[in-house]
Coordinates of C-alpha atoms and ligand atoms in Angstrom, one line a residue:
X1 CA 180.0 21.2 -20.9
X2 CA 178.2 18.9 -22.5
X3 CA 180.0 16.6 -23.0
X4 CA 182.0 16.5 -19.8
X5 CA 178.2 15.7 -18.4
X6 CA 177.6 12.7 -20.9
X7 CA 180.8 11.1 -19.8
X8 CA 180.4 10.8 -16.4
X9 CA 176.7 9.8 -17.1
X10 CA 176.6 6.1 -14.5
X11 CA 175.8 2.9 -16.3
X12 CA 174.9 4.1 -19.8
X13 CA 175.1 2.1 -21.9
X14 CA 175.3 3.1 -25.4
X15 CA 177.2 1.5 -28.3
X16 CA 180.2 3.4 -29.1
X17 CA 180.6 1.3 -32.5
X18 CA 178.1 2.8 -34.5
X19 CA 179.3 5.2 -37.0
X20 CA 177.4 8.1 -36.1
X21 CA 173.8 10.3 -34.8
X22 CA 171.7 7.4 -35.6
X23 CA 173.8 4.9 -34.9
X24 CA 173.2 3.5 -38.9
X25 CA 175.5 0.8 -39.9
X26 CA 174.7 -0.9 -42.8
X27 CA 173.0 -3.5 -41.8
X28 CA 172.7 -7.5 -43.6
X29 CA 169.4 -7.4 -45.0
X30 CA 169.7 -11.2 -44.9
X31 CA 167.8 -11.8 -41.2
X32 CA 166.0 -12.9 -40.7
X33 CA 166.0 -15.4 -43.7
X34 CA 167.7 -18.7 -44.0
X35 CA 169.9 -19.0 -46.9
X36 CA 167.8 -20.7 -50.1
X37 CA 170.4 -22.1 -52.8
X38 CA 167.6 -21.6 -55.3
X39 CA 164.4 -20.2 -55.4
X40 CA 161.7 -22.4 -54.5
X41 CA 158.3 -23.9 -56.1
X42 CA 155.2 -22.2 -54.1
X43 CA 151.4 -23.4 -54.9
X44 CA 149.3 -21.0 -56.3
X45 CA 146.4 -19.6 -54.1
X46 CA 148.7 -18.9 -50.9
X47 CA 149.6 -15.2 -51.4
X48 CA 148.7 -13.0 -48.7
X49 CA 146.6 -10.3 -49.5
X50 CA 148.1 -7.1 -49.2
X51 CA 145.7 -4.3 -48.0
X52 CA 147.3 -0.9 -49.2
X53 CA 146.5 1.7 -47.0
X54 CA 147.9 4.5 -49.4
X55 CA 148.6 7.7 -47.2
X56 CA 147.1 6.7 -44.5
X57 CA 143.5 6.2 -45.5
X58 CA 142.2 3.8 -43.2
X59 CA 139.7 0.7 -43.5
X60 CA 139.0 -2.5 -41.5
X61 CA 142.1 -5.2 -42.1
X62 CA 141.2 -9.0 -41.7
X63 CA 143.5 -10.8 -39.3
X64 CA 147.1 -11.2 -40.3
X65 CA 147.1 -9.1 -43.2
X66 CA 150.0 -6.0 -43.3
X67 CA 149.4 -3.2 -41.9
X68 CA 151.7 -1.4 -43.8
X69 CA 151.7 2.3 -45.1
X70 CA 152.6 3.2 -48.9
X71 CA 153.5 6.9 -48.4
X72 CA 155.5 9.4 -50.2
X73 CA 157.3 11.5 -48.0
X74 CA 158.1 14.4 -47.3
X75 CA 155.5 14.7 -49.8
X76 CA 153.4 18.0 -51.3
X77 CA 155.0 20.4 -48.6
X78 CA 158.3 20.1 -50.5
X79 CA 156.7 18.4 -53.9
X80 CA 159.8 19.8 -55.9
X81 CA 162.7 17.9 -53.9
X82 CA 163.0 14.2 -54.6
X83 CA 160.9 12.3 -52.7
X84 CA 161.4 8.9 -50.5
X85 CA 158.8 5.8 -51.1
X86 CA 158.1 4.4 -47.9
X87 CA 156.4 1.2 -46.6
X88 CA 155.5 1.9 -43.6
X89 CA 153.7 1.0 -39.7
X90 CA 151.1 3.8 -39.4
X91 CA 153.2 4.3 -36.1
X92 CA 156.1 5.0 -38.3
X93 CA 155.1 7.1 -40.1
X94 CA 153.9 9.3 -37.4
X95 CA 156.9 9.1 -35.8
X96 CA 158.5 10.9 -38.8
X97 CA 155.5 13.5 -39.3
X98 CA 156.1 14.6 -35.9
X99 CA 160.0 14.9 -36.0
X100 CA 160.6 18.6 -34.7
X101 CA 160.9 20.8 -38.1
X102 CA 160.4 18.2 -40.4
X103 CA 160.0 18.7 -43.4
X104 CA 162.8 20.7 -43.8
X105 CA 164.0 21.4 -47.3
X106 CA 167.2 20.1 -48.9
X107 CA 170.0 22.5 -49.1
X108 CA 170.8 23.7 -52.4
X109 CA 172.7 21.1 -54.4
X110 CA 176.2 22.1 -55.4
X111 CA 176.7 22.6 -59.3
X112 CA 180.0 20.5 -59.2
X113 CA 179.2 17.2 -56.7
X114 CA 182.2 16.5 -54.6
X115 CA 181.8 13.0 -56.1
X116 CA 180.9 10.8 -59.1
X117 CA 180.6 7.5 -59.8
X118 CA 182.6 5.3 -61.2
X119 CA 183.9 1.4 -61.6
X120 CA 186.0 0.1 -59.0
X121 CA 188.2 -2.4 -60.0
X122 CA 187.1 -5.8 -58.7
X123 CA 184.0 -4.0 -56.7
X124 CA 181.7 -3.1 -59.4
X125 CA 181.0 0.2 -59.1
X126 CA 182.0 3.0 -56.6
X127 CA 181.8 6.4 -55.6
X128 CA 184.9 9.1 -56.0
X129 CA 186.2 12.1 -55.0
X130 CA 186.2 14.7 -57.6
X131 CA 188.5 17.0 -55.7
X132 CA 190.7 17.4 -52.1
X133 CA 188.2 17.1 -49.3
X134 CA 189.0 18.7 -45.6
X135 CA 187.6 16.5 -42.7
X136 CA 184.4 17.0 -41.4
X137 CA 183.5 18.6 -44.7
X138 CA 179.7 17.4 -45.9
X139 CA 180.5 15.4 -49.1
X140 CA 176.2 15.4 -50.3
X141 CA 173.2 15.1 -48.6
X142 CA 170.5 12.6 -50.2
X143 CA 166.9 11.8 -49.4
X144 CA 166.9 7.8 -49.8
X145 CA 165.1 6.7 -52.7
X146 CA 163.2 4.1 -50.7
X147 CA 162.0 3.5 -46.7
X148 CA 161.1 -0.4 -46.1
X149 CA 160.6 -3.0 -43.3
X150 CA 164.5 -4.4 -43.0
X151 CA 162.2 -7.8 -43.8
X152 CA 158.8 -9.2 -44.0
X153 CA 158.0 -12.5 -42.4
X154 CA 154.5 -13.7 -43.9
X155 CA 152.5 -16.5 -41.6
X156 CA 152.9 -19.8 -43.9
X157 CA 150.6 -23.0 -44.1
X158 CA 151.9 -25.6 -41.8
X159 CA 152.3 -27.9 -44.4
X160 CA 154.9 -25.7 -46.3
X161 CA 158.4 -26.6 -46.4
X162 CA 161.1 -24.5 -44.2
X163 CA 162.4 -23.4 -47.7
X164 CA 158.7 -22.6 -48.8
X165 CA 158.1 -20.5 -45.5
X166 CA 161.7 -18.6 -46.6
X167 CA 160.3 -18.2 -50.2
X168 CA 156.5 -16.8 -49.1
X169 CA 158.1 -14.4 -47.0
X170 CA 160.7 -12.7 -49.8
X171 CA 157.4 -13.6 -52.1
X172 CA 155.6 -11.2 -49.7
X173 CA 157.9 -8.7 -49.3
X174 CA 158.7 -8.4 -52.9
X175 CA 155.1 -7.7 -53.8
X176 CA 155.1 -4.8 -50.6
X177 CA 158.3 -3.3 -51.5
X178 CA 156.9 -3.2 -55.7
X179 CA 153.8 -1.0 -54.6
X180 CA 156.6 1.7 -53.6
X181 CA 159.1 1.4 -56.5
X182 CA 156.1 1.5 -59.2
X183 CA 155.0 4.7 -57.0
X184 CA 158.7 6.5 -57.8
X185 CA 159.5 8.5 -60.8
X186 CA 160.4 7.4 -63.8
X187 CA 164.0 8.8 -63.1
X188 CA 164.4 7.7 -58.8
X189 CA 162.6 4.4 -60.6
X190 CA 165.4 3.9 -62.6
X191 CA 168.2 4.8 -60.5
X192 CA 166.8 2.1 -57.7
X193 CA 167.0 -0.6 -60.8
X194 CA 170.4 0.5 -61.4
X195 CA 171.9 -0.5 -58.5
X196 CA 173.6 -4.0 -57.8
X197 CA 172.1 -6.9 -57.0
X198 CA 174.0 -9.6 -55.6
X199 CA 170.8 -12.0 -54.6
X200 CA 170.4 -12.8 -58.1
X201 CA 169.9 -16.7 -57.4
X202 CA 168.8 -17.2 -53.3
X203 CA 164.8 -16.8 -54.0
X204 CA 165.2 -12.8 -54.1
X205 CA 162.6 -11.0 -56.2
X206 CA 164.7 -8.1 -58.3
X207 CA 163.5 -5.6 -56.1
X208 CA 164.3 -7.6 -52.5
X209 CA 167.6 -8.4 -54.0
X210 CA 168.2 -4.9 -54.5
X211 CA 167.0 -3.9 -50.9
X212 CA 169.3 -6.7 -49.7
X213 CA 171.9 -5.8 -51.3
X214 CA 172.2 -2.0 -51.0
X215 CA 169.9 -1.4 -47.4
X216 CA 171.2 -0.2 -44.7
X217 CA 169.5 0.0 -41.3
X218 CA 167.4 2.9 -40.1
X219 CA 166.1 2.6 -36.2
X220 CA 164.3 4.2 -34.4
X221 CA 160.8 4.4 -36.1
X222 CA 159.7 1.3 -34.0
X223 CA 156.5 1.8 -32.5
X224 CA 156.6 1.1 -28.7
X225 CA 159.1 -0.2 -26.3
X226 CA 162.6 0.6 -27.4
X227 CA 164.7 -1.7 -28.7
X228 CA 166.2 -4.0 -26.1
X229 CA 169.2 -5.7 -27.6
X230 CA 172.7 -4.5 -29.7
X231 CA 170.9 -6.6 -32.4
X232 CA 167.6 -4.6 -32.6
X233 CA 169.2 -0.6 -32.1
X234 CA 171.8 -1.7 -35.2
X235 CA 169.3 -3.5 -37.3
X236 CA 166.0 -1.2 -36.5
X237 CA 163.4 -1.9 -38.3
X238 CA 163.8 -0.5 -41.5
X239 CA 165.9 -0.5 -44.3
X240 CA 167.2 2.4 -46.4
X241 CA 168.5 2.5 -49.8
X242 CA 170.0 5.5 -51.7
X243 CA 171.2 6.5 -55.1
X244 CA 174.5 7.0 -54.2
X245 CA 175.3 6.4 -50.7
X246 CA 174.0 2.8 -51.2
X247 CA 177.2 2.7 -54.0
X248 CA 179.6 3.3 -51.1
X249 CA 181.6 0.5 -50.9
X250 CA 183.1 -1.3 -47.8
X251 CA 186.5 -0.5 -46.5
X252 CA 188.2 -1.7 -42.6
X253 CA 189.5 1.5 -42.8
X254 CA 186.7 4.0 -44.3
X255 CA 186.9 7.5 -44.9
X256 CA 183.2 8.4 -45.1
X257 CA 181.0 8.1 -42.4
X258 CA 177.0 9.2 -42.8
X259 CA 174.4 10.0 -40.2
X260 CA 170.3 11.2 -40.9
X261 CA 169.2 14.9 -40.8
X262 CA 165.8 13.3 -39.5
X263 CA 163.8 16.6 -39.8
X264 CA 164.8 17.0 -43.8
X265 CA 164.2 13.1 -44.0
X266 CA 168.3 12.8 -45.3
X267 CA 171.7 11.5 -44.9
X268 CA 174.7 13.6 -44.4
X269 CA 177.7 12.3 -45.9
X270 CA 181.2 13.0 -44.2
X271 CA 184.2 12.7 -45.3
X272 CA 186.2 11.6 -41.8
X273 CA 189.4 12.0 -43.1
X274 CA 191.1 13.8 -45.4
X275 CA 190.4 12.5 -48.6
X276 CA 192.3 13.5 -52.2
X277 CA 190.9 14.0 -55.5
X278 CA 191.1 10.5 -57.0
X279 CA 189.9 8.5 -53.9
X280 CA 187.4 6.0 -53.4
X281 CA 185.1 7.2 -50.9
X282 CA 184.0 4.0 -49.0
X283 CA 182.2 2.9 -45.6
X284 CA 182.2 0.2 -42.9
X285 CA 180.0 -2.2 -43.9
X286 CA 180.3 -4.3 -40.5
X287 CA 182.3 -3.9 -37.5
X288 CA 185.6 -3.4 -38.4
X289 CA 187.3 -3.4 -34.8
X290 CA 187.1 -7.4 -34.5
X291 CA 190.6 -9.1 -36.6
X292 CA 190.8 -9.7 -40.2
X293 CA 189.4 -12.9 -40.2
X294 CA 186.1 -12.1 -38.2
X295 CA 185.6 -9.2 -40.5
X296 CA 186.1 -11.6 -43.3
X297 CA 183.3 -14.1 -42.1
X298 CA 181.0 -10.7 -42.0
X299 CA 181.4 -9.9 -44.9
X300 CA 180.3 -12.9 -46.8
X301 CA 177.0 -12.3 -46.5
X302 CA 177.4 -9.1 -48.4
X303 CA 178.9 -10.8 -51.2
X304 CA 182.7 -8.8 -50.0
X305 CA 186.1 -10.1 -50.3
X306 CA 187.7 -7.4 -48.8
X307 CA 191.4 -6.5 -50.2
X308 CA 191.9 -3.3 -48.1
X309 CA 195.0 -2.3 -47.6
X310 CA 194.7 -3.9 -43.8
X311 CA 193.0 -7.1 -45.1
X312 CA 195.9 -7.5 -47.3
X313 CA 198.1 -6.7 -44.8
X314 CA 200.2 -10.0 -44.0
X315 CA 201.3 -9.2 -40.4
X316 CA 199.3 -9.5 -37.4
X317 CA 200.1 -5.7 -36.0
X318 CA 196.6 -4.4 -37.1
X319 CA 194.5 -7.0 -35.3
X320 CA 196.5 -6.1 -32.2
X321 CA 196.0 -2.8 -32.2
X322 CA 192.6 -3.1 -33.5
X323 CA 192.2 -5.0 -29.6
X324 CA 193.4 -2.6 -28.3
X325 CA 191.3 0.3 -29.3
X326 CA 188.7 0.5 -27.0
X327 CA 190.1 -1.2 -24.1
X328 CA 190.3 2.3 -22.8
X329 CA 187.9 5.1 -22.9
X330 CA 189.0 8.6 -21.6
X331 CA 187.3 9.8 -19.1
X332 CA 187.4 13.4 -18.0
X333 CA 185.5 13.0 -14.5
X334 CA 187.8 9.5 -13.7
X335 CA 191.0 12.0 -13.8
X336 CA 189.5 16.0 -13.6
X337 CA 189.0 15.8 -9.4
X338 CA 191.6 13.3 -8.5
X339 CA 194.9 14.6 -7.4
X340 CA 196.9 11.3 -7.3
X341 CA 196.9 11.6 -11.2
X342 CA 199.6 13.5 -13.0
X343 CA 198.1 16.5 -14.7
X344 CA 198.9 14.7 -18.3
X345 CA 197.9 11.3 -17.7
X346 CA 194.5 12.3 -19.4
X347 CA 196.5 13.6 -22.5
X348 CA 198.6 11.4 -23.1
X349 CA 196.2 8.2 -22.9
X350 CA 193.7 10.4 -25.0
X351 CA 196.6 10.6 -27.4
X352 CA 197.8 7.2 -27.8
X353 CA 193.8 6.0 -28.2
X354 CA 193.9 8.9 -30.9
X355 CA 197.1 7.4 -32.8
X356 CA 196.3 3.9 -32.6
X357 CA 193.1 5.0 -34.3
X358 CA 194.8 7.2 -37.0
X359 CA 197.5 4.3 -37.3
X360 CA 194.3 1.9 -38.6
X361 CA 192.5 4.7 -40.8
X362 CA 189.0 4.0 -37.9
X363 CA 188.5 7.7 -37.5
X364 CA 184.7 7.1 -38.3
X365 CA 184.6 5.9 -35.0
X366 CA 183.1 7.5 -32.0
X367 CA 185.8 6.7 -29.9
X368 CA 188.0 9.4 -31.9
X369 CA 185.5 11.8 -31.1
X370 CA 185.7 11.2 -27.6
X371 CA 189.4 11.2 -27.5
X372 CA 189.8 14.6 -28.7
X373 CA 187.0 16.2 -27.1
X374 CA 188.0 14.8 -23.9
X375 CA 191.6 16.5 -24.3
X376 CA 190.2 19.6 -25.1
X377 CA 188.2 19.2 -22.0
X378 CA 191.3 18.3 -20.2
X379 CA 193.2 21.2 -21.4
X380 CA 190.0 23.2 -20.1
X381 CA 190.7 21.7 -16.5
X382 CA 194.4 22.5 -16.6
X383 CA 193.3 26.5 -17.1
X384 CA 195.0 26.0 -20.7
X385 CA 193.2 27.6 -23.0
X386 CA 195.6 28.1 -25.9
X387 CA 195.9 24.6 -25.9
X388 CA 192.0 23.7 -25.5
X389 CA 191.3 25.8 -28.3
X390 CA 193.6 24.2 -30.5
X391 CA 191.9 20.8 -29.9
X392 CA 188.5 23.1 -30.2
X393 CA 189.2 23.4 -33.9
X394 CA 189.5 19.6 -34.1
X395 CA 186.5 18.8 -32.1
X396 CA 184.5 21.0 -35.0
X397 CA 186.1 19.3 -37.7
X398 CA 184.5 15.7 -36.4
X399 CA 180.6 16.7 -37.1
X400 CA 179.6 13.2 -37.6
X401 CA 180.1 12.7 -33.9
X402 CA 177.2 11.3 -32.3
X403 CA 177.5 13.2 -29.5
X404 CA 179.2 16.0 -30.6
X405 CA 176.9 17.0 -33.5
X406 CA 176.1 20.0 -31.4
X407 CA 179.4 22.3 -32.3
X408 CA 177.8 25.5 -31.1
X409 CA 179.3 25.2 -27.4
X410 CA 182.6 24.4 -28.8
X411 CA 182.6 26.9 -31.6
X412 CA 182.8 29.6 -28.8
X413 CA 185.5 27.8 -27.8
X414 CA 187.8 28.5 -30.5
X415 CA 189.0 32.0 -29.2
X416 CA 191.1 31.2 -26.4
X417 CA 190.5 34.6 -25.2
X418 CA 186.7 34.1 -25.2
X419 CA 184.4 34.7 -22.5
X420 CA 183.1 31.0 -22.3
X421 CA 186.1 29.8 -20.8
X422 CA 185.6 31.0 -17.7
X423 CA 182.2 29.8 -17.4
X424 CA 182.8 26.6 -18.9
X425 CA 181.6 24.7 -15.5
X426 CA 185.5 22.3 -16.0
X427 CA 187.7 25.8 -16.2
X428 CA 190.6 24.9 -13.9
X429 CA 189.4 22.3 -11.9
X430 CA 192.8 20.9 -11.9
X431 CA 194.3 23.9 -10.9
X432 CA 192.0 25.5 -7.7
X433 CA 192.0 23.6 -5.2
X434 CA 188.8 24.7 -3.3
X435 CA 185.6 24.5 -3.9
X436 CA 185.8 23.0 -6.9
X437 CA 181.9 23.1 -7.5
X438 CA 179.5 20.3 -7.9
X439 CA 180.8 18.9 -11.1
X440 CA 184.2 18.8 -9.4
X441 CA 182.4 17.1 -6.1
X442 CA 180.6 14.6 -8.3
X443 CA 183.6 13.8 -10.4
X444 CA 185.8 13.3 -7.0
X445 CA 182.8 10.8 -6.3
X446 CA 182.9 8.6 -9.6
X447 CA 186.5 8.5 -9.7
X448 CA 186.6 7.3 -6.2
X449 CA 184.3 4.6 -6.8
X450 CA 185.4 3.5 -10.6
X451 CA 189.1 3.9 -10.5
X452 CA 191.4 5.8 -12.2
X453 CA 190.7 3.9 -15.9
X454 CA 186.9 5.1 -15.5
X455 CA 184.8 4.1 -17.9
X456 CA 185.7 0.8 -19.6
X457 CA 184.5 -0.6 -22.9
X458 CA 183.9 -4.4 -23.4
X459 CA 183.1 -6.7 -25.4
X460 CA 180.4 -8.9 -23.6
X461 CA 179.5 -10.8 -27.0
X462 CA 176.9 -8.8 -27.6
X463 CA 178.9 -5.4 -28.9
X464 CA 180.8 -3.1 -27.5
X465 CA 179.4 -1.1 -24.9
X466 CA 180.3 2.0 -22.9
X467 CA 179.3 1.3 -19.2
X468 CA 180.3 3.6 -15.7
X469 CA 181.6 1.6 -14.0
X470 CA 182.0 -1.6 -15.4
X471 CA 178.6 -3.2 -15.9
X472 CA 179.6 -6.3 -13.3
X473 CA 179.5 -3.3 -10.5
X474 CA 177.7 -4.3 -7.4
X475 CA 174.4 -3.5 -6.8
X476 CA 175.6 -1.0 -3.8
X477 CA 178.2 0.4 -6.2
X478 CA 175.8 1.6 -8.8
X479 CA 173.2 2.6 -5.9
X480 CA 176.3 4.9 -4.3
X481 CA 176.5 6.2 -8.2
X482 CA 172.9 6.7 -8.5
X483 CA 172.7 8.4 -5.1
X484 CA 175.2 10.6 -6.3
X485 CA 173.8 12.0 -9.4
X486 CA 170.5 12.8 -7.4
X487 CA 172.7 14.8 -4.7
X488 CA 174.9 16.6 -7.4
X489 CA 171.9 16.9 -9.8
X490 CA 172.4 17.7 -13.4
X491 CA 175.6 19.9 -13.9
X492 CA 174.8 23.1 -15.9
X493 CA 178.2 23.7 -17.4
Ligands
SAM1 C1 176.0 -1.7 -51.5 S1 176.7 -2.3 -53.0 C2 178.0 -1.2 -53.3 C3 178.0 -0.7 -54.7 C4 178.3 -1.7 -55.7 N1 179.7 -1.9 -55.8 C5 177.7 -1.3 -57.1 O1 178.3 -1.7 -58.1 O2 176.6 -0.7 -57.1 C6 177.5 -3.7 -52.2 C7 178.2 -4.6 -53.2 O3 179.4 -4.0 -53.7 C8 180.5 -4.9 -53.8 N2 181.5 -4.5 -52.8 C9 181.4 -3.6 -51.8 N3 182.5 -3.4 -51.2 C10 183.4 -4.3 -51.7 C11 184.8 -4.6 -51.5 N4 185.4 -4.0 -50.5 N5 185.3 -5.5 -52.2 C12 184.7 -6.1 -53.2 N6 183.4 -5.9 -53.5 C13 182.7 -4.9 -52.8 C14 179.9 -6.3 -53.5 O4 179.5 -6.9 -54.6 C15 178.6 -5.9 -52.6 O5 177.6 -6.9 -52.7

């Protein structure tokens, strides 16, 4: 019933964009620099000193030097799996120390990967299947080869030059990041120096130009206040790079998707479609709803041309649909206690969000997630549980769901004969008329107040958002909402 409970949560705001648990898109490791044409000329005498705290040992810093951490995690607990160089906030670092079961140990590594690398035409190089992969299936798990800040920005002399502030600060970070790659092995050592570099000539060290190109972002280790803005949840304030999840190249219509086992300090890779032996396993590198040329402009920055089959695509159809996914976002409470609703309406706009999201190869995309589960759900309301256990088994085969990572509630669901059914807290609320419990009461509530379409996502410049109801709701609206929660209370489902 989870789920049921998260969708009818009021005003909360969440970004259903992001790919997946931690919301990690790779991120342009370009802000928050200008762009430099060339590197630039700095006098000698103004590095900043850089006062390695190495595990954590702690001594007096003068002003405006980095606090940073070098630290090898998950370190001598599990001293036989590979390891991840961080740079570090003390806070940081504690935040990851005191992730429930961290550090939990890799899985065993398959004796025949699922992938390899190899060149991609026109791409460099790329990562492929080595055989048919199901859905859902877990295509490798990887501790990153390196944890840093997503960018340094070092305090410059006045009298330096915009350029020369640009150029101290990749100075800086170059010399922060090169404590950590001189702390890997030989072999993790090599493997980061392997990897592309496409900021061979913008004032880039070889290591920056390596984080740049291959980092993607990691939040949620900020110390403090949460992050406020779109901007600052996708960005974080780290920056990731693998061995081979950083050689995922980008598609606008990807079939991998990853998210971070944050107690074994690793990203899960998914495979969110079938994928056949042969394929190039690829990822989103930006948002990939917005139209070809929009994705295009986002790109650039990564050095990407993109000629998917959707870029190349001469027509206008995929932009239009691309519009259109989104505009709508099933909601089980908007349709589960009102009556003036046909008993399919749910299903069938479920289904045509599902197909115009299939049709454009976006099933990476919470929204797809939410689609299905929300028909099983519905199915679940209707007393149908043949049918709700049919989109059970597709539910489970989405595990890179944000929100439905948790499969064990819908696992029981699989058996339409099981037990659970009838104490799921949605079973027939469609069908009895009365009572039909305090979910039912609350949902009778929200849909009253937010319409039948429910929860609406838009586009308010900033990202894509997923607000109930919509976030220009009166202050009375979202005070009758809030009200309601408090009288219904948290639904146990
Ligand atoms: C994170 S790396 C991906 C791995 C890289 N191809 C390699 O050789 O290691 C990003 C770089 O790969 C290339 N790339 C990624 N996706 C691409 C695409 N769709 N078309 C062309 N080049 C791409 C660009 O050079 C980009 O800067």
């Amino acid at each position: 019933m989870k789920r049921g409970f998260l969708n009818s949560k009021p005003a909360k705001e969440r970004p259903v964009a992001s790919t997946n648990n931690s919301g990690l898109d790779p991120v342009p490791t370009q802000f928050p620099y200008a762009a430099l044409d060339k590197p630039v000329e700095i006098p000698k005498g103004y590095e900043t000193p850089l006062n390695i705290l190495l595990n954590g040992s702690k001594m007096e810093l003068p002003p405006d030097s980095f606090a940073y951490v070098w630290t090898t995690l998950p370190g001598i607990q599990l001293r036989d799996e590979p390891q991840t160089e961080c740079v570090l906030l003390p806070e940081s670092k504690d935040i990851i120390l005191k992730t429930p079961g961290f550090p939990k140990p890799l899985p065993p590594m398959p004796t025949c990967p699922a992938f390899r690398v190899a060149r991609s035409p026109g791409k460099g190089m790329g990562l492929f299947s080595t055989r048919n992969i199901k859905q859902g299936e877990i295509i490798l798990y990887e501790r990153p080869l390196l944890i840093t800040p997503a960018a340094v920005r070092a305090t410059a002399p006045e009298h330096f030059s915009p350029a020369q502030v640009v150029q101290h600060s990749l100075n800086t970070f170059e010399r922060i990041a090169e404590v950590s790659v001189n702390r890997m092995t030989e072999e993790r050592q090599a493997a980061f120096m392997s990897l592309h570099n496409c900021h061979m000539t913008d004032g880039s060290g070889p290591i920056v130009g390596r984080i740049r190109t291959n980092g993607f972002g990691l939040p949620g280790l900020q110390p403090g206040a949460q992050p406020k803005t779109e901007m600052e949840f996708r960005m974080g304030a780290y920056s990731v790079i693998c061995e081979n999840i950083s050689r995922l190249n980008h598609s606008c219509a990807p079939n991998t998707a990853f998210s971070l086992d944050k107690a074994m300090l690793a990203y899960r890779l998914y495979a969110v479609r079938d994928i056949a032996e042969g394929e190039e396993l690829t990822l989103q590198y930006v948002d990939v709803l917005c139209s070809k040329t929009q994705r295009q402009e986002a790109l650039k920055p990564y050095d990407v041309t993109c000629a998917c089959s959707v870029c190349t695509d001469p027509t206008t159809e995929s932009d239009k649909r691309r519009s259109m996914i989104g505009s709508f976002i099933p909601t089980i409470s908007a349709w589960a206690a009102n009556r003036q609703l046909p008993d399919d309406w749910l299903i069938k706009k479920s289904t045509e969000v599902l197909d115009l999201i299939e049709k454009e190869g976006l099933e990476y995309f919470e929204l797809y997630c939410i689609a299905t589960h929300t028909i099983m759900e519905a199915y679940i309301c209707l007393g149908d549980s043949e049918n709700a256990s049919k989109w059970a088994e597709r539910v489970i085969r989405q595990p890179w769901s944000e929100e439905y990572n948790d499969q064990h509630e819908v696992e029981e669901l699989l058996d339409p004969e099981s037990p659970a059914y009838a104490k799921h807290g949605l079973w027939r609320m469609r069908v009895d008329e009365n009572p039909i419990g305090e979910l039912g009461a609350m949902f009778k509530m929200m849909g009253e107040i937010c319409g039948p379409e429910g929860m609406k996502m838009m586009d308010n410049g900033g990202g894509m958002f997923m607000m109930l109801p919509n976030q220009n709701a009166s202050p009375e609206t979202l005070k009758k909402i809030a009200d309601a929660m408090v009288k219904y209370g948290q639904p146990s489902g």
